[in-house]
Coordinates of N, CA and C in Angstrom, one line a residue:
X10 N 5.5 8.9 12.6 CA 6.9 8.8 12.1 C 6.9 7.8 10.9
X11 N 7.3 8.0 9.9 CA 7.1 7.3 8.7 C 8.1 6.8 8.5
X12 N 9.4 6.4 8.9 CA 10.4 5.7 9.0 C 9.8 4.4 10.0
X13 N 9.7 4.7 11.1 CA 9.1 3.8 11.8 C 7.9 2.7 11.3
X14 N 6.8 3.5 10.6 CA 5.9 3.2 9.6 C 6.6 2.0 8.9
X15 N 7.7 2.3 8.1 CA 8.0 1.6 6.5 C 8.2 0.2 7.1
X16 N 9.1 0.1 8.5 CA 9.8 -0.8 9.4 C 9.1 -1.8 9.7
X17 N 8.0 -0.7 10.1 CA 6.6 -1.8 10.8 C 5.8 -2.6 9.7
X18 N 5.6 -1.8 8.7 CA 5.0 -2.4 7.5 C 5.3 -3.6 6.9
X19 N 7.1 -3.1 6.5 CA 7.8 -4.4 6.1 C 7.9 -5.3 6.9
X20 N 8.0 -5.6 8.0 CA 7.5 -6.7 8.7 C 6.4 -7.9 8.5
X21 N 5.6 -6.6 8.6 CA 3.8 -7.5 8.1 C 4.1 -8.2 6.7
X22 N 4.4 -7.2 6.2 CA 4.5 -7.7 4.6 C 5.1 -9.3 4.9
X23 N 6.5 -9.2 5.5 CA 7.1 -10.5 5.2 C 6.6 -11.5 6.0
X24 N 6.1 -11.1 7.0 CA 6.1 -12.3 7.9 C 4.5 -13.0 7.0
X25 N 3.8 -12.2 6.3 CA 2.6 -12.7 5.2 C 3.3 -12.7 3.8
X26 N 4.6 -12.7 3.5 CA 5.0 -13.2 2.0 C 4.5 -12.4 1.0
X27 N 4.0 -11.2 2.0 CA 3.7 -10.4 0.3 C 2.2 -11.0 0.5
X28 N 1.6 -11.2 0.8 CA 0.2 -11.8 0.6 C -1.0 -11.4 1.0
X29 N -0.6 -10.2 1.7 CA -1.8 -9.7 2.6 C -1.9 -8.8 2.1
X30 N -2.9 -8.0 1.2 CA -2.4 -6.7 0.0 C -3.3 -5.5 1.1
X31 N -3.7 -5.7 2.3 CA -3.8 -4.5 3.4 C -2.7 -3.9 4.4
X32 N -1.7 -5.2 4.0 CA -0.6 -4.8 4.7 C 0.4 -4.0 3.4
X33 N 0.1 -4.7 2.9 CA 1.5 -3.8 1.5 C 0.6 -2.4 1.0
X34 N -0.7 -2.2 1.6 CA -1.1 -1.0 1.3 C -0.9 0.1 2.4
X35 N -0.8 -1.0 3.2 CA 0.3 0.0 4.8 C 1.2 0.6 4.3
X36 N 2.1 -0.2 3.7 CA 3.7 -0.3 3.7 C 3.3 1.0 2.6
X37 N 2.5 1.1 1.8 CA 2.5 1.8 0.6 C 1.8 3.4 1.0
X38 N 1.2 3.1 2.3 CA 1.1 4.6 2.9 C 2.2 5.0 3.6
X39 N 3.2 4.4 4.3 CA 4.4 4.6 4.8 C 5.1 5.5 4.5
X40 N 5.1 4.6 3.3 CA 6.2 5.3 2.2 C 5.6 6.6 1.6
X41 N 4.9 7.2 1.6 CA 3.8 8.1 1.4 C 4.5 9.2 2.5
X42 N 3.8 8.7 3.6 CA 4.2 9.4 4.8 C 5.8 10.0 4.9
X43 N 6.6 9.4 4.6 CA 7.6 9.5 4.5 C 8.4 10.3 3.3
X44 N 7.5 10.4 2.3 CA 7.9 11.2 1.1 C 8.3 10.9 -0.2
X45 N 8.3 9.4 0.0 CA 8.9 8.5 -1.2 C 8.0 8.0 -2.0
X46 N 6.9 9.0 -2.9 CA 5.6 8.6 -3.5 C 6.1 7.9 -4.7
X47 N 7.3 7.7 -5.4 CA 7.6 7.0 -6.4 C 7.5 5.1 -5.5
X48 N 7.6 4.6 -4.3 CA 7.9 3.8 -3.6 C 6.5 3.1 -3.1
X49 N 5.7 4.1 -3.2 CA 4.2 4.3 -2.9 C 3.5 3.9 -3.6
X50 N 3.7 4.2 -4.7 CA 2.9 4.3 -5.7 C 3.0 2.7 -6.5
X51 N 4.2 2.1 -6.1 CA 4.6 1.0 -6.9 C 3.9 -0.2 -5.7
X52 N 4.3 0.2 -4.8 CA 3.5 -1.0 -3.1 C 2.1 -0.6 -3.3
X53 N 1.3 0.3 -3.7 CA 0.1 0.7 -4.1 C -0.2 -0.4 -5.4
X54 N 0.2 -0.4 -6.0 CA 0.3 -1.6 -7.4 C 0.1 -2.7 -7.4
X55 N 0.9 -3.1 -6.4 CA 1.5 -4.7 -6.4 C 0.2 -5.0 -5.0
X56 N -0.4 -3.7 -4.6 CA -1.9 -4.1 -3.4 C -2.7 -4.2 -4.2
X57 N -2.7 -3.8 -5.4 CA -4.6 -4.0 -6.1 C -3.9 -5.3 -6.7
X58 N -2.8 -6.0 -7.3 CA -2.3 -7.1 -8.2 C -2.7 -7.9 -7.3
X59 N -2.0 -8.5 -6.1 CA -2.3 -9.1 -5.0 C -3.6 -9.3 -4.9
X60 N -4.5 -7.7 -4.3 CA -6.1 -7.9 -4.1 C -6.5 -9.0 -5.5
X61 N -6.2 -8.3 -6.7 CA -6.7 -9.5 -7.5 C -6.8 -10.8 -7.7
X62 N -5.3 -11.3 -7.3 CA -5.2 -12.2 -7.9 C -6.0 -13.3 -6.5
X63 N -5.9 -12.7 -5.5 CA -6.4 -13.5 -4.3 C -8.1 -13.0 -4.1
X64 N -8.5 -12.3 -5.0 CA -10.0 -11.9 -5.7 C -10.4 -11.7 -4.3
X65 N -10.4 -10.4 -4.0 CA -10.7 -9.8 -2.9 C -12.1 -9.2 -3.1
X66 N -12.7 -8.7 -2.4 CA -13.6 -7.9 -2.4 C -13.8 -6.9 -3.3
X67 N -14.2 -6.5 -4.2 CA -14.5 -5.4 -5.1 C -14.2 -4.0 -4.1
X68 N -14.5 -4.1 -3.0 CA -14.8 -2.5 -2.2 C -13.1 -2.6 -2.3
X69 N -12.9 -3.8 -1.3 CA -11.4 -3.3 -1.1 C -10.3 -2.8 -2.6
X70 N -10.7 -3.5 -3.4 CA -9.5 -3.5 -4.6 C -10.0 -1.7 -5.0
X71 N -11.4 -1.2 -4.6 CA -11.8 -0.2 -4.7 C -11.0 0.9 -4.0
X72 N -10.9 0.6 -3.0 CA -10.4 2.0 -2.0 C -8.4 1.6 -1.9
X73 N -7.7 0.9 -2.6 CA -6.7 0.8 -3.1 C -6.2 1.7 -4.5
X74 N -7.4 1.5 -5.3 CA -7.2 2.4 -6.7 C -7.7 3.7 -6.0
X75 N -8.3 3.7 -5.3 CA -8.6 5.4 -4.7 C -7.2 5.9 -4.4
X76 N -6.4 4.7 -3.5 CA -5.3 5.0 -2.8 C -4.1 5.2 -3.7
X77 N -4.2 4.6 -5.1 CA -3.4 4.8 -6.0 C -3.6 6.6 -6.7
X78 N -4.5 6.5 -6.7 CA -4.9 8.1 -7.2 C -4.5 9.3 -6.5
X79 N -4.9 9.0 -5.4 CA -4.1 10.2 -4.2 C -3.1 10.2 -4.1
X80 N -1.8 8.4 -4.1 CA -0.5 8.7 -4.6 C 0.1 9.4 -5.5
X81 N -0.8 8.8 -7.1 CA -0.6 9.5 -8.0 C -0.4 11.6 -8.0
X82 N -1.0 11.9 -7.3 CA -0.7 13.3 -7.3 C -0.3 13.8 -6.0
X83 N 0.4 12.8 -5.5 CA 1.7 13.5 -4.8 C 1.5 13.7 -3.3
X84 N 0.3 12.8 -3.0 CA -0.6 13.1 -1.6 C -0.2 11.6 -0.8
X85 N -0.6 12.1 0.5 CA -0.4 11.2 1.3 C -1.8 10.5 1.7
X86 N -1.5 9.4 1.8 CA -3.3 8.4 1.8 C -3.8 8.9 3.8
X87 N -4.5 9.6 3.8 CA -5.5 9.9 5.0 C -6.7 9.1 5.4
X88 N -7.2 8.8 6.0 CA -8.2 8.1 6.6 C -8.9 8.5 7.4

């Protein structure tokens, strides 16, 4: 349920300030799931900016710009 999804997401997100860019990549499949790729695509963004600036792992900041790509054309992020 992707409503359910966005609910649960936003949670994580706040209760970490925005700071956990595996949770706003949640929130960024949610919104995916749900059909709001314009919404996706932007919480997809702000997870690689985040990954950066908190210099994450190369893999991870990796399979987020994957996750931006599959937004980009309209898909929903699978696993």
């Amino acid at each position: 349920d992707g409503k359910q999804a966005i609910v649960m997401a936003r949670q994580a997100c706040a209760l970490t300030q925005l700071l956990e860019p595996s949770y706003i990549d949640t929130l960024a499949a949610a919104y995916a799931e749900d059909g709001d790729f314009d919404k996706a695509q932007a919480m997809e963004e702000q997870a690689i900016d985040v990954a950066k600036f908190l210099k994450a792992p190369p893999e991870l900041i990796e399979i987020f710009t994957q996750n931006q790509k599959t937004l980009a054309s309209r898909k929903k992020i699978r696993e």
